[in-house]
Amino acid sequence: LASLRQDARSHSFAHTRQQIEKSLGKTVDEIFDEISELPVASGTIAQVHRAKLRQKYALRGHDGRYIRDVAVKVQHPHVIKETFIDIDILFQGLNLIFAVPFSKEEFVSAMQRQINFEWEAYNLWKFKKNFRREITEGEIIFPAVSRELLAPQVLIEGWVNGHTISELFDGRNPNTTNAKGPDFTEKKSDTDVMKERSKFSKLKQYKDKMGAWAKTLFRANAKMFLKDNFVHGDMHAGNVMVSEEYPDSIVVIDAGCTCEMQAEVLPKFESFVSAMCEGDTDSVAETLIDLNEMKESTTNAKLSKFRREISTTVKKFVGSPGRDPEGNPVRIGALLTAVLKELQKHDMVLRSDFAMSLVTLGLTEGIIKQLDPTFDCVKSVMGFMLGEHAKDMQYSKLPNVLGQW
């Protein structure tokens, strides 16, 4: 699946030219001094060309400098028609692989936003607004976007000289081995992890920075979830970059998918995550039952069985608050995957904002642990909640936080 992010079949430059000129109302030569005819990457929805803007269209970067080197994202032809023709096949396929915990209608809604680049531009603007301090202090960068040259099918943003985290690891995760497939994934020992990491040549120049990047990613995501309630919904290793010019910063790209929970759901999400980390099986089961949107078809007998099996599942991953049965930090991503599979097995569907946030949480832990296998996400989130942002919390949240701490 990683190859779908950047190695999908590309379209012709003739289509790129036509789409740019139709969408933006200007010729390619009016906008750019130069543009590469061959795309530098092609995904399932669009492809990216490197280009140089004419001076009058230069972007203003996070450091105040003007930017003319840009990435031009252009939607593939017929992508909307093909996406919605194949939606049943796509949804069923994802459900078989990932245990998608929300309805097809909500999946379609998420796809509609993904294929409208005006949403992505807005999301990047909002992230930059939310992270003004962190951007100023050099922790995180979101690409500059042209609001003047923008359309649902075309997005122009600042070019980043650097590598994605996925490229640094050659598209692999050194922390696990799953040659037989995801059901056979096993956690490696610390010795094996370090031995595996030493094989990646691109990592050598950054080996002293990976721990700091992991902390920055954690703090950014904790802020998105617990303070801003506006979360990057697709923060995998292909959407986080390290810049050669600003190696102490992380660069977050592809913000087409975001999560934002309704006010009445946010406290339930925080309590649910707290219950998972503590191993409170009753609270985990009851929250999922409460947010199940298939209540009419879920009988009491099914609910009783679900409670028993959720209890068994959680106990496999949590032995004591914040620790697994072997005394190591709880693996949130693995636990969430198992919980979502139980929901699928019992034909239960969660409301989309809650479900997408859970999926995103697991995805985030994966990239943090890829950068620093020793990072304790559970302990760190407790420190975040009790420290910098404790003043913003409701007092009702503190007992659970203190209990975990």
Tab-separated table of C-alpha atoms in Angstrom:
chain	number	residue	atom	x	y	z
A	1	LEU	CA	0.000	0.000	0.000
A	2	ALA	CA	2.932	2.375	0.568
A	3	SER	CA	3.567	2.425	-3.186
A	4	LEU	CA	0.082	3.883	-3.773
A	5	ARG	CA	1.210	7.076	-2.019
A	6	GLN	CA	3.819	8.050	-4.607
A	7	ASP	CA	4.248	5.351	-7.254
A	8	ALA	CA	0.791	5.220	-8.868
A	9	ARG	CA	0.446	5.537	-12.639
A	10	SER	CA	0.955	9.132	-13.787
A	11	HIS	CA	-1.011	11.125	-16.346
A	12	SER	CA	0.410	13.053	-19.323
A	13	PHE	CA	1.893	16.526	-19.101
A	14	ALA	CA	-0.691	17.592	-21.681
A	15	HIS	CA	-3.376	16.926	-19.058
A	16	THR	CA	-1.351	18.761	-16.404
A	17	ARG	CA	-1.073	21.817	-18.644
A	18	GLN	CA	-4.751	21.687	-19.577
A	19	GLN	CA	-5.885	21.290	-15.956
A	20	ILE	CA	-3.710	24.156	-14.691
A	21	GLU	CA	-4.866	26.548	-17.400
A	22	LYS	CA	-8.538	25.578	-17.114
A	23	SER	CA	-8.560	25.727	-13.296
A	24	LEU	CA	-6.463	28.875	-12.786
A	25	GLY	CA	-7.445	30.888	-15.878
A	26	LYS	CA	-3.813	31.550	-16.836
A	27	THR	CA	-1.364	29.830	-19.141
A	28	VAL	CA	1.419	27.713	-17.701
A	29	ASP	CA	3.964	30.173	-19.112
A	30	GLU	CA	2.244	33.074	-17.352
A	31	ILE	CA	2.522	31.339	-13.973
A	32	PHE	CA	5.891	29.572	-14.112
A	33	ASP	CA	9.386	30.367	-15.306
A	34	GLU	CA	9.876	26.619	-15.589
A	35	ILE	CA	8.032	23.393	-14.762
A	36	SER	CA	9.180	19.793	-15.038
A	37	GLU	CA	7.181	17.770	-17.517
A	38	LEU	CA	7.863	14.533	-15.638
A	39	PRO	CA	6.166	14.261	-12.239
A	40	VAL	CA	8.360	13.748	-9.180
A	41	ALA	CA	5.626	11.616	-7.563
A	42	SER	CA	2.208	10.246	-8.442
A	43	GLY	CA	-0.434	9.053	-5.991
A	44	THR	CA	-3.953	7.704	-6.318
A	45	ILE	CA	-5.566	11.167	-6.549
A	46	ALA	CA	-2.925	13.461	-8.057
A	47	GLN	CA	0.660	13.839	-9.189
A	48	VAL	CA	3.298	16.415	-8.294
A	49	HIS	CA	5.513	18.457	-10.612
A	50	ARG	CA	8.421	20.608	-9.530
A	51	ALA	CA	8.281	24.175	-10.845
A	52	LYS	CA	9.580	27.728	-10.412
A	53	LEU	CA	7.027	30.497	-10.053
A	54	ARG	CA	7.339	33.844	-11.767
A	55	GLN	CA	8.450	36.504	-9.309
A	56	LYS	CA	5.036	38.154	-9.015
A	57	TYR	CA	3.507	34.888	-7.743
A	58	ALA	CA	6.254	34.099	-5.200
A	59	LEU	CA	5.050	32.683	-1.866
A	60	ARG	CA	6.052	33.969	1.579
A	61	GLY	CA	7.711	31.206	3.622
A	62	HIS	CA	7.547	30.560	7.381
A	63	ASP	CA	10.854	32.428	7.794
A	64	GLY	CA	9.649	35.497	5.884
A	65	ARG	CA	11.644	34.745	2.761
A	66	TYR	CA	10.020	34.632	-0.681
A	67	ILE	CA	9.687	31.190	-2.274
A	68	ARG	CA	9.654	30.519	-5.993
A	69	ASP	CA	10.562	26.817	-6.010
A	70	VAL	CA	7.255	24.987	-5.644
A	71	ALA	CA	5.490	21.656	-5.821
A	72	VAL	CA	2.474	21.692	-8.154
A	73	LYS	CA	-0.150	19.090	-7.285
A	74	VAL	CA	-2.501	18.300	-10.182
A	75	GLN	CA	-5.472	15.958	-9.956
A	76	HIS	CA	-5.585	12.935	-12.251
A	77	PRO	CA	-8.218	12.965	-15.024
A	78	HIS	CA	-11.558	11.301	-14.155
A	79	VAL	CA	-10.466	10.821	-10.532
A	80	ILE	CA	-13.844	11.927	-9.161
A	81	LYS	CA	-15.807	9.664	-11.502
A	82	GLU	CA	-13.522	6.673	-10.905
A	83	THR	CA	-13.417	7.215	-7.157
A	84	PHE	CA	-17.171	7.108	-6.770
A	85	ILE	CA	-17.720	4.300	-9.265
A	86	ASP	CA	-15.286	2.120	-7.315
A	87	ILE	CA	-16.344	3.258	-3.849
A	88	ASP	CA	-18.046	-0.037	-2.940
A	89	ILE	CA	-14.988	-2.055	-3.971
A	90	LEU	CA	-12.609	0.352	-2.244
A	91	PHE	CA	-14.601	0.450	1.007
A	92	GLN	CA	-14.978	-3.338	1.144
A	93	GLY	CA	-11.279	-3.804	0.420
A	94	LEU	CA	-10.228	-1.403	3.162
A	95	ASN	CA	-12.660	-3.057	5.550
A	96	LEU	CA	-11.064	-6.447	4.919
A	97	ILE	CA	-7.560	-5.087	5.570
A	98	PHE	CA	-8.025	-2.440	8.247
A	99	ALA	CA	-11.393	-3.042	9.948
A	100	VAL	CA	-12.847	0.357	8.961
A	101	PRO	CA	-15.005	1.318	11.965
A	102	PHE	CA	-17.332	3.871	10.334
A	103	SER	CA	-20.080	3.866	7.709
A	104	LYS	CA	-19.663	3.975	3.948
A	105	GLU	CA	-21.504	7.328	3.766
A	106	GLU	CA	-18.967	8.907	6.133
A	107	PHE	CA	-16.136	7.299	4.143
A	108	VAL	CA	-17.499	8.961	0.967
A	109	SER	CA	-17.631	12.324	2.764
A	110	ALA	CA	-13.975	11.956	3.801
A	111	MET	CA	-13.018	11.073	0.219
A	112	GLN	CA	-14.813	14.150	-1.118
A	113	ARG	CA	-12.632	16.408	0.999
A	114	GLN	CA	-9.478	14.525	0.004
A	115	ILE	CA	-10.067	15.240	-3.678
A	116	ASN	CA	-10.740	18.972	-3.230
A	117	PHE	CA	-7.413	20.788	-2.834
A	118	GLU	CA	-9.106	23.930	-1.553
A	119	TRP	CA	-9.810	21.974	1.647
A	120	GLU	CA	-6.152	21.004	1.891
A	121	ALA	CA	-5.086	24.638	1.497
A	122	TYR	CA	-7.515	25.674	4.240
A	123	ASN	CA	-6.250	22.916	6.539
A	124	LEU	CA	-2.639	23.999	6.068
A	125	TRP	CA	-3.621	27.614	6.802
A	126	LYS	CA	-5.384	26.528	10.003
A	127	PHE	CA	-2.452	24.383	11.152
A	128	LYS	CA	-0.082	27.311	10.630
A	129	LYS	CA	-2.395	29.517	12.670
A	130	ASN	CA	-2.612	26.928	15.483
A	131	PHE	CA	1.168	26.357	15.525
A	132	ARG	CA	2.423	29.940	15.280
A	133	ARG	CA	4.675	29.592	18.338
A	134	GLU	CA	6.108	26.217	17.327
A	135	ILE	CA	6.797	27.466	13.797
A	136	THR	CA	8.550	30.580	15.131
A	137	GLU	CA	10.687	28.432	17.445
A	138	GLY	CA	11.723	26.148	14.571
A	139	GLU	CA	10.028	22.951	15.756
A	140	ILE	CA	7.595	22.354	12.901
A	141	ILE	CA	6.921	23.621	9.372
A	142	PHE	CA	3.794	23.514	7.218
A	143	PRO	CA	4.357	24.329	3.532
A	144	ALA	CA	3.436	27.761	2.217
A	145	VAL	CA	0.422	27.581	-0.125
A	146	SER	CA	-0.656	29.933	-2.909
A	147	ARG	CA	-4.172	31.220	-2.223
A	148	GLU	CA	-4.115	33.198	-5.471
A	149	LEU	CA	-3.304	30.151	-7.611
A	150	LEU	CA	-5.678	27.600	-6.116
A	151	ALA	CA	-8.499	25.401	-7.392
A	152	PRO	CA	-10.162	22.128	-6.360
A	153	GLN	CA	-7.944	20.301	-8.883
A	154	VAL	CA	-4.672	22.297	-8.505
A	155	LEU	CA	-2.573	23.150	-5.455
A	156	ILE	CA	0.757	25.038	-5.475
A	157	GLU	CA	2.918	24.896	-2.339
A	158	GLY	CA	6.503	25.553	-1.333
A	159	TRP	CA	9.059	22.939	-2.368
A	160	VAL	CA	10.875	21.133	0.458
A	161	ASN	CA	14.430	19.937	-0.140
A	162	GLY	CA	14.698	16.845	2.019
A	163	HIS	CA	13.374	13.351	2.636
A	164	THR	CA	10.201	11.825	3.971
A	165	ILE	CA	10.566	9.632	7.054
A	166	SER	CA	9.536	6.730	4.837
A	167	GLU	CA	12.432	7.456	2.465
A	168	LEU	CA	14.896	7.553	5.370
A	169	PHE	CA	13.818	4.020	6.250
A	170	ASP	CA	13.558	2.877	2.620
A	171	GLY	CA	9.819	2.406	3.084
A	172	ARG	CA	10.214	-0.099	5.951
A	173	ASN	CA	9.600	-0.058	9.683
A	174	PRO	CA	12.669	-1.442	11.490
A	175	ASN	CA	10.708	-2.010	14.718
A	176	THR	CA	8.665	-4.955	13.459
A	177	THR	CA	8.914	-7.934	11.169
A	178	ASN	CA	5.889	-9.013	9.171
A	179	ALA	CA	7.169	-11.015	6.227
A	180	LYS	CA	4.136	-13.319	6.539
A	181	GLY	CA	1.613	-10.483	6.670
A	182	PRO	CA	0.102	-8.173	9.323
A	183	ASP	CA	-1.416	-11.010	11.370
A	184	PHE	CA	2.105	-12.330	11.997
A	185	THR	CA	3.738	-9.023	12.955
A	186	GLU	CA	6.112	-9.430	15.881
A	187	LYS	CA	7.927	-6.803	17.934
A	188	LYS	CA	11.715	-7.039	17.673
A	189	SER	CA	14.122	-6.805	20.570
A	190	ASP	CA	15.939	-3.481	21.121
A	191	THR	CA	19.186	-5.086	19.904
A	192	ASP	CA	17.557	-6.276	16.671
A	193	VAL	CA	15.933	-2.872	16.127
A	194	MET	CA	19.245	-1.010	16.400
A	195	LYS	CA	20.926	-3.551	14.134
A	196	GLU	CA	18.191	-3.089	11.528
A	197	ARG	CA	18.306	0.726	11.753
A	198	SER	CA	22.054	0.728	11.061
A	199	LYS	CA	21.346	-0.599	7.542
A	200	PHE	CA	19.619	2.571	6.350
A	201	SER	CA	22.270	4.795	4.774
A	202	LYS	CA	20.135	7.973	4.713
A	203	LEU	CA	19.652	7.766	8.477
A	204	LYS	CA	23.326	8.186	9.333
A	205	GLN	CA	23.427	11.968	8.902
A	206	TYR	CA	20.305	12.336	11.066
A	207	LYS	CA	20.884	9.721	13.771
A	208	ASP	CA	21.358	12.346	16.510
A	209	LYS	CA	18.106	14.126	15.635
A	210	MET	CA	15.598	11.275	15.517
A	211	GLY	CA	14.751	11.362	19.212
A	212	ALA	CA	14.068	15.109	19.024
A	213	TRP	CA	11.862	14.600	15.950
A	214	ALA	CA	9.865	11.951	17.828
A	215	LYS	CA	9.304	14.369	20.728
A	216	THR	CA	8.265	17.149	18.342
A	217	LEU	CA	5.797	14.865	16.582
A	218	PHE	CA	4.373	13.769	19.909
A	219	ARG	CA	3.962	17.328	21.181
A	220	ALA	CA	2.379	18.422	17.896
A	221	ASN	CA	-0.136	15.595	17.947
A	222	ALA	CA	-0.899	15.972	21.645
A	223	LYS	CA	-1.660	19.641	20.963
A	224	MET	CA	-3.822	18.755	17.957
A	225	PHE	CA	-5.842	16.208	19.960
A	226	LEU	CA	-6.020	17.735	23.430
A	227	LYS	CA	-5.910	21.487	22.854
A	228	ASP	CA	-6.856	22.409	19.288
A	229	ASN	CA	-9.289	19.571	18.444
A	230	PHE	CA	-8.017	19.797	14.866
A	231	VAL	CA	-5.882	16.806	13.918
A	232	HIS	CA	-3.917	15.842	10.813
A	233	GLY	CA	-5.690	12.629	9.860
A	234	ASP	CA	-3.018	11.059	7.665
A	235	MET	CA	0.299	11.536	9.452
A	236	HIS	CA	2.093	8.453	8.194
A	237	ALA	CA	5.813	8.253	7.394
A	238	GLY	CA	5.243	9.446	3.827
A	239	ASN	CA	3.634	12.693	4.966
A	240	VAL	CA	6.324	13.839	7.405
A	241	MET	CA	9.543	15.250	5.988
A	242	VAL	CA	12.902	16.430	7.246
A	243	SER	CA	14.312	19.481	5.517
A	244	GLU	CA	17.971	19.741	4.511
A	245	GLU	CA	17.784	23.494	5.126
A	246	TYR	CA	16.082	23.199	8.553
A	247	PRO	CA	17.167	19.773	9.899
A	248	ASP	CA	15.971	20.527	13.441
A	249	SER	CA	12.392	20.951	12.217
A	250	ILE	CA	9.853	18.455	10.924
A	251	VAL	CA	7.763	19.329	7.885
A	252	VAL	CA	4.168	18.099	7.747
A	253	ILE	CA	2.595	17.798	4.279
A	254	ASP	CA	-0.596	16.450	2.627
A	255	ALA	CA	-3.185	17.874	4.996
A	256	GLY	CA	-6.236	16.916	2.935
A	257	CYS	CA	-7.590	14.660	5.661
A	258	THR	CA	-8.263	16.088	9.139
A	259	CYS	CA	-10.189	15.004	12.249
A	260	GLU	CA	-12.295	17.321	14.367
A	261	MET	CA	-14.569	15.940	17.088
A	262	GLN	CA	-17.897	17.412	18.114
A	263	ALA	CA	-17.875	19.055	21.545
A	264	GLU	CA	-19.984	16.325	23.135
A	265	VAL	CA	-17.643	13.589	21.879
A	266	LEU	CA	-14.285	15.075	22.902
A	267	PRO	CA	-14.570	14.217	26.648
A	268	LYS	CA	-15.605	10.666	25.716
A	269	PHE	CA	-12.551	10.328	23.498
A	270	GLU	CA	-10.190	11.484	26.248
A	271	SER	CA	-11.858	9.163	28.787
A	272	PHE	CA	-11.692	6.258	26.330
A	273	VAL	CA	-7.968	6.683	25.676
A	274	SER	CA	-7.402	7.012	29.417
A	275	ALA	CA	-9.379	3.798	30.053
A	276	MET	CA	-7.411	1.914	27.391
A	277	CYS	CA	-4.073	2.925	28.880
A	278	GLU	CA	-5.253	1.991	32.382
A	279	GLY	CA	-6.699	-1.332	31.237
A	280	ASP	CA	-10.189	-0.339	32.411
A	281	THR	CA	-12.040	-2.880	30.267
A	282	ASP	CA	-15.520	-1.932	31.474
A	283	SER	CA	-15.097	1.726	30.513
A	284	VAL	CA	-13.604	0.789	27.125
A	285	ALA	CA	-16.543	-1.494	26.304
A	286	GLU	CA	-19.239	0.896	27.552
A	287	THR	CA	-17.832	3.871	25.597
A	288	LEU	CA	-17.791	1.839	22.392
A	289	ILE	CA	-21.347	0.611	23.025
A	290	ASP	CA	-22.498	4.162	23.742
A	291	LEU	CA	-21.018	5.440	20.454
A	292	ASN	CA	-22.203	2.465	18.378
A	293	GLU	CA	-24.436	3.720	15.559
A	294	MET	CA	-25.947	0.286	14.920
A	295	LYS	CA	-27.790	0.036	18.234
A	296	GLU	CA	-31.036	-1.216	16.694
A	297	SER	CA	-29.378	-4.325	15.267
A	298	THR	CA	-27.167	-5.029	18.280
A	299	THR	CA	-28.963	-7.439	20.622
A	300	ASN	CA	-28.312	-7.811	24.349
A	301	ALA	CA	-26.728	-11.206	23.686
A	302	LYS	CA	-24.322	-9.607	21.180
A	303	LEU	CA	-23.475	-6.871	23.664
A	304	SER	CA	-22.701	-9.383	26.410
A	305	LYS	CA	-20.382	-11.281	24.085
A	306	PHE	CA	-18.773	-8.023	22.948
A	307	ARG	CA	-18.052	-6.978	26.555
A	308	ARG	CA	-16.378	-10.329	27.288
A	309	GLU	CA	-14.236	-10.275	24.169
A	310	ILE	CA	-13.212	-6.622	24.588
A	311	SER	CA	-12.117	-7.458	28.140
A	312	THR	CA	-9.989	-10.353	26.860
A	313	THR	CA	-8.512	-8.195	24.079
A	314	VAL	CA	-7.533	-5.287	26.327
A	315	LYS	CA	-5.947	-7.609	28.905
A	316	LYS	CA	-3.670	-9.016	26.186
A	317	PHE	CA	-2.130	-5.559	25.791
A	318	VAL	CA	-2.452	-3.953	29.247
A	319	GLY	CA	-1.214	-5.630	32.423
A	320	SER	CA	-1.177	-2.564	34.687
A	321	PRO	CA	-1.821	1.158	34.069
A	322	GLY	CA	0.418	2.269	31.200
A	323	ARG	CA	2.230	-1.082	30.970
A	324	ASP	CA	1.746	-4.272	29.007
A	325	PRO	CA	1.766	-7.713	30.703
A	326	GLU	CA	5.577	-7.850	30.320
A	327	GLY	CA	6.098	-4.444	31.958
A	328	ASN	CA	6.825	-2.502	28.757
A	329	PRO	CA	4.911	0.631	27.666
A	330	VAL	CA	1.463	-0.102	26.249
A	331	ARG	CA	1.494	-0.279	22.437
A	332	ILE	CA	-1.464	1.968	21.710
A	333	GLY	CA	-1.522	1.293	17.972
A	334	ALA	CA	-1.574	-2.486	18.363
A	335	LEU	CA	-4.276	-2.263	21.032
A	336	LEU	CA	-6.421	0.022	18.887
A	337	THR	CA	-6.089	-2.312	15.902
A	338	ALA	CA	-7.308	-5.219	18.008
A	339	VAL	CA	-10.218	-3.174	19.406
A	340	LEU	CA	-11.294	-2.075	15.912
A	341	LYS	CA	-11.243	-5.689	14.743
A	342	GLU	CA	-13.587	-6.581	17.604
A	343	LEU	CA	-15.964	-3.828	16.488
A	344	GLN	CA	-15.913	-5.187	12.960
A	345	LYS	CA	-16.444	-8.758	14.147
A	346	HIS	CA	-19.533	-7.715	16.120
A	347	ASP	CA	-20.972	-5.572	13.271
A	348	MET	CA	-20.648	-2.353	15.265
A	349	VAL	CA	-20.050	1.039	13.627
A	350	LEU	CA	-18.732	4.109	15.452
A	351	ARG	CA	-19.557	7.722	14.656
A	352	SER	CA	-16.977	8.973	12.194
A	353	ASP	CA	-15.272	11.748	14.200
A	354	PHE	CA	-14.529	9.346	17.069
A	355	ALA	CA	-13.497	6.483	14.790
A	356	MET	CA	-11.176	8.584	12.616
A	357	SER	CA	-9.526	10.015	15.709
A	358	LEU	CA	-8.810	6.514	17.010
A	359	VAL	CA	-7.311	5.439	13.682
A	360	THR	CA	-5.215	8.612	13.574
A	361	LEU	CA	-3.981	8.038	17.121
A	362	GLY	CA	-2.662	4.605	16.182
A	363	LEU	CA	-1.055	5.966	13.021
A	364	THR	CA	0.685	8.695	14.994
A	365	GLU	CA	2.148	6.303	17.545
A	366	GLY	CA	3.533	4.222	14.676
A	367	ILE	CA	5.653	7.011	13.188
A	368	ILE	CA	6.827	8.203	16.623
A	369	LYS	CA	8.007	4.699	17.545
A	370	GLN	CA	9.608	4.345	14.127
A	371	LEU	CA	11.765	7.374	14.904
A	372	ASP	CA	12.443	6.407	18.534
A	373	PRO	CA	11.566	2.829	19.560
A	374	THR	CA	12.098	3.714	23.248
A	375	PHE	CA	9.589	6.586	23.295
A	376	ASP	CA	6.844	6.061	25.904
A	377	CYS	CA	3.725	7.658	24.415
A	378	VAL	CA	1.508	6.862	27.410
A	379	LYS	CA	3.847	8.438	29.964
A	380	SER	CA	4.445	11.429	27.693
A	381	VAL	CA	0.769	12.210	27.172
A	382	MET	CA	0.281	12.250	30.929
A	383	GLY	CA	3.137	14.733	31.278
A	384	PHE	CA	1.658	16.894	28.533
A	385	MET	CA	-1.778	16.985	30.140
A	386	LEU	CA	-0.424	17.717	33.627
A	387	GLY	CA	2.145	20.246	32.453
A	388	GLU	CA	1.939	22.852	29.747
A	389	HIS	CA	-1.802	22.635	29.134
A	390	ALA	CA	-3.159	21.652	32.561
A	391	LYS	CA	-4.552	25.166	32.992
A	392	ASP	CA	-6.810	24.653	29.978
A	393	MET	CA	-8.329	21.408	31.251
A	394	GLN	CA	-11.549	20.889	33.109
A	395	TYR	CA	-10.937	19.752	36.678
A	396	SER	CA	-13.104	16.696	36.019
A	397	LYS	CA	-10.358	15.274	33.775
A	398	LEU	CA	-7.613	15.438	36.371
A	399	PRO	CA	-8.429	12.364	38.524
A	400	ASN	CA	-7.963	9.940	35.604
A	401	VAL	CA	-4.777	11.698	34.530
A	402	LEU	CA	-3.313	11.586	38.040
A	403	GLY	CA	-4.291	7.948	38.367
A	404	GLN	CA	-2.356	7.000	35.262
A	405	TRP	CA	0.592	9.167	36.260
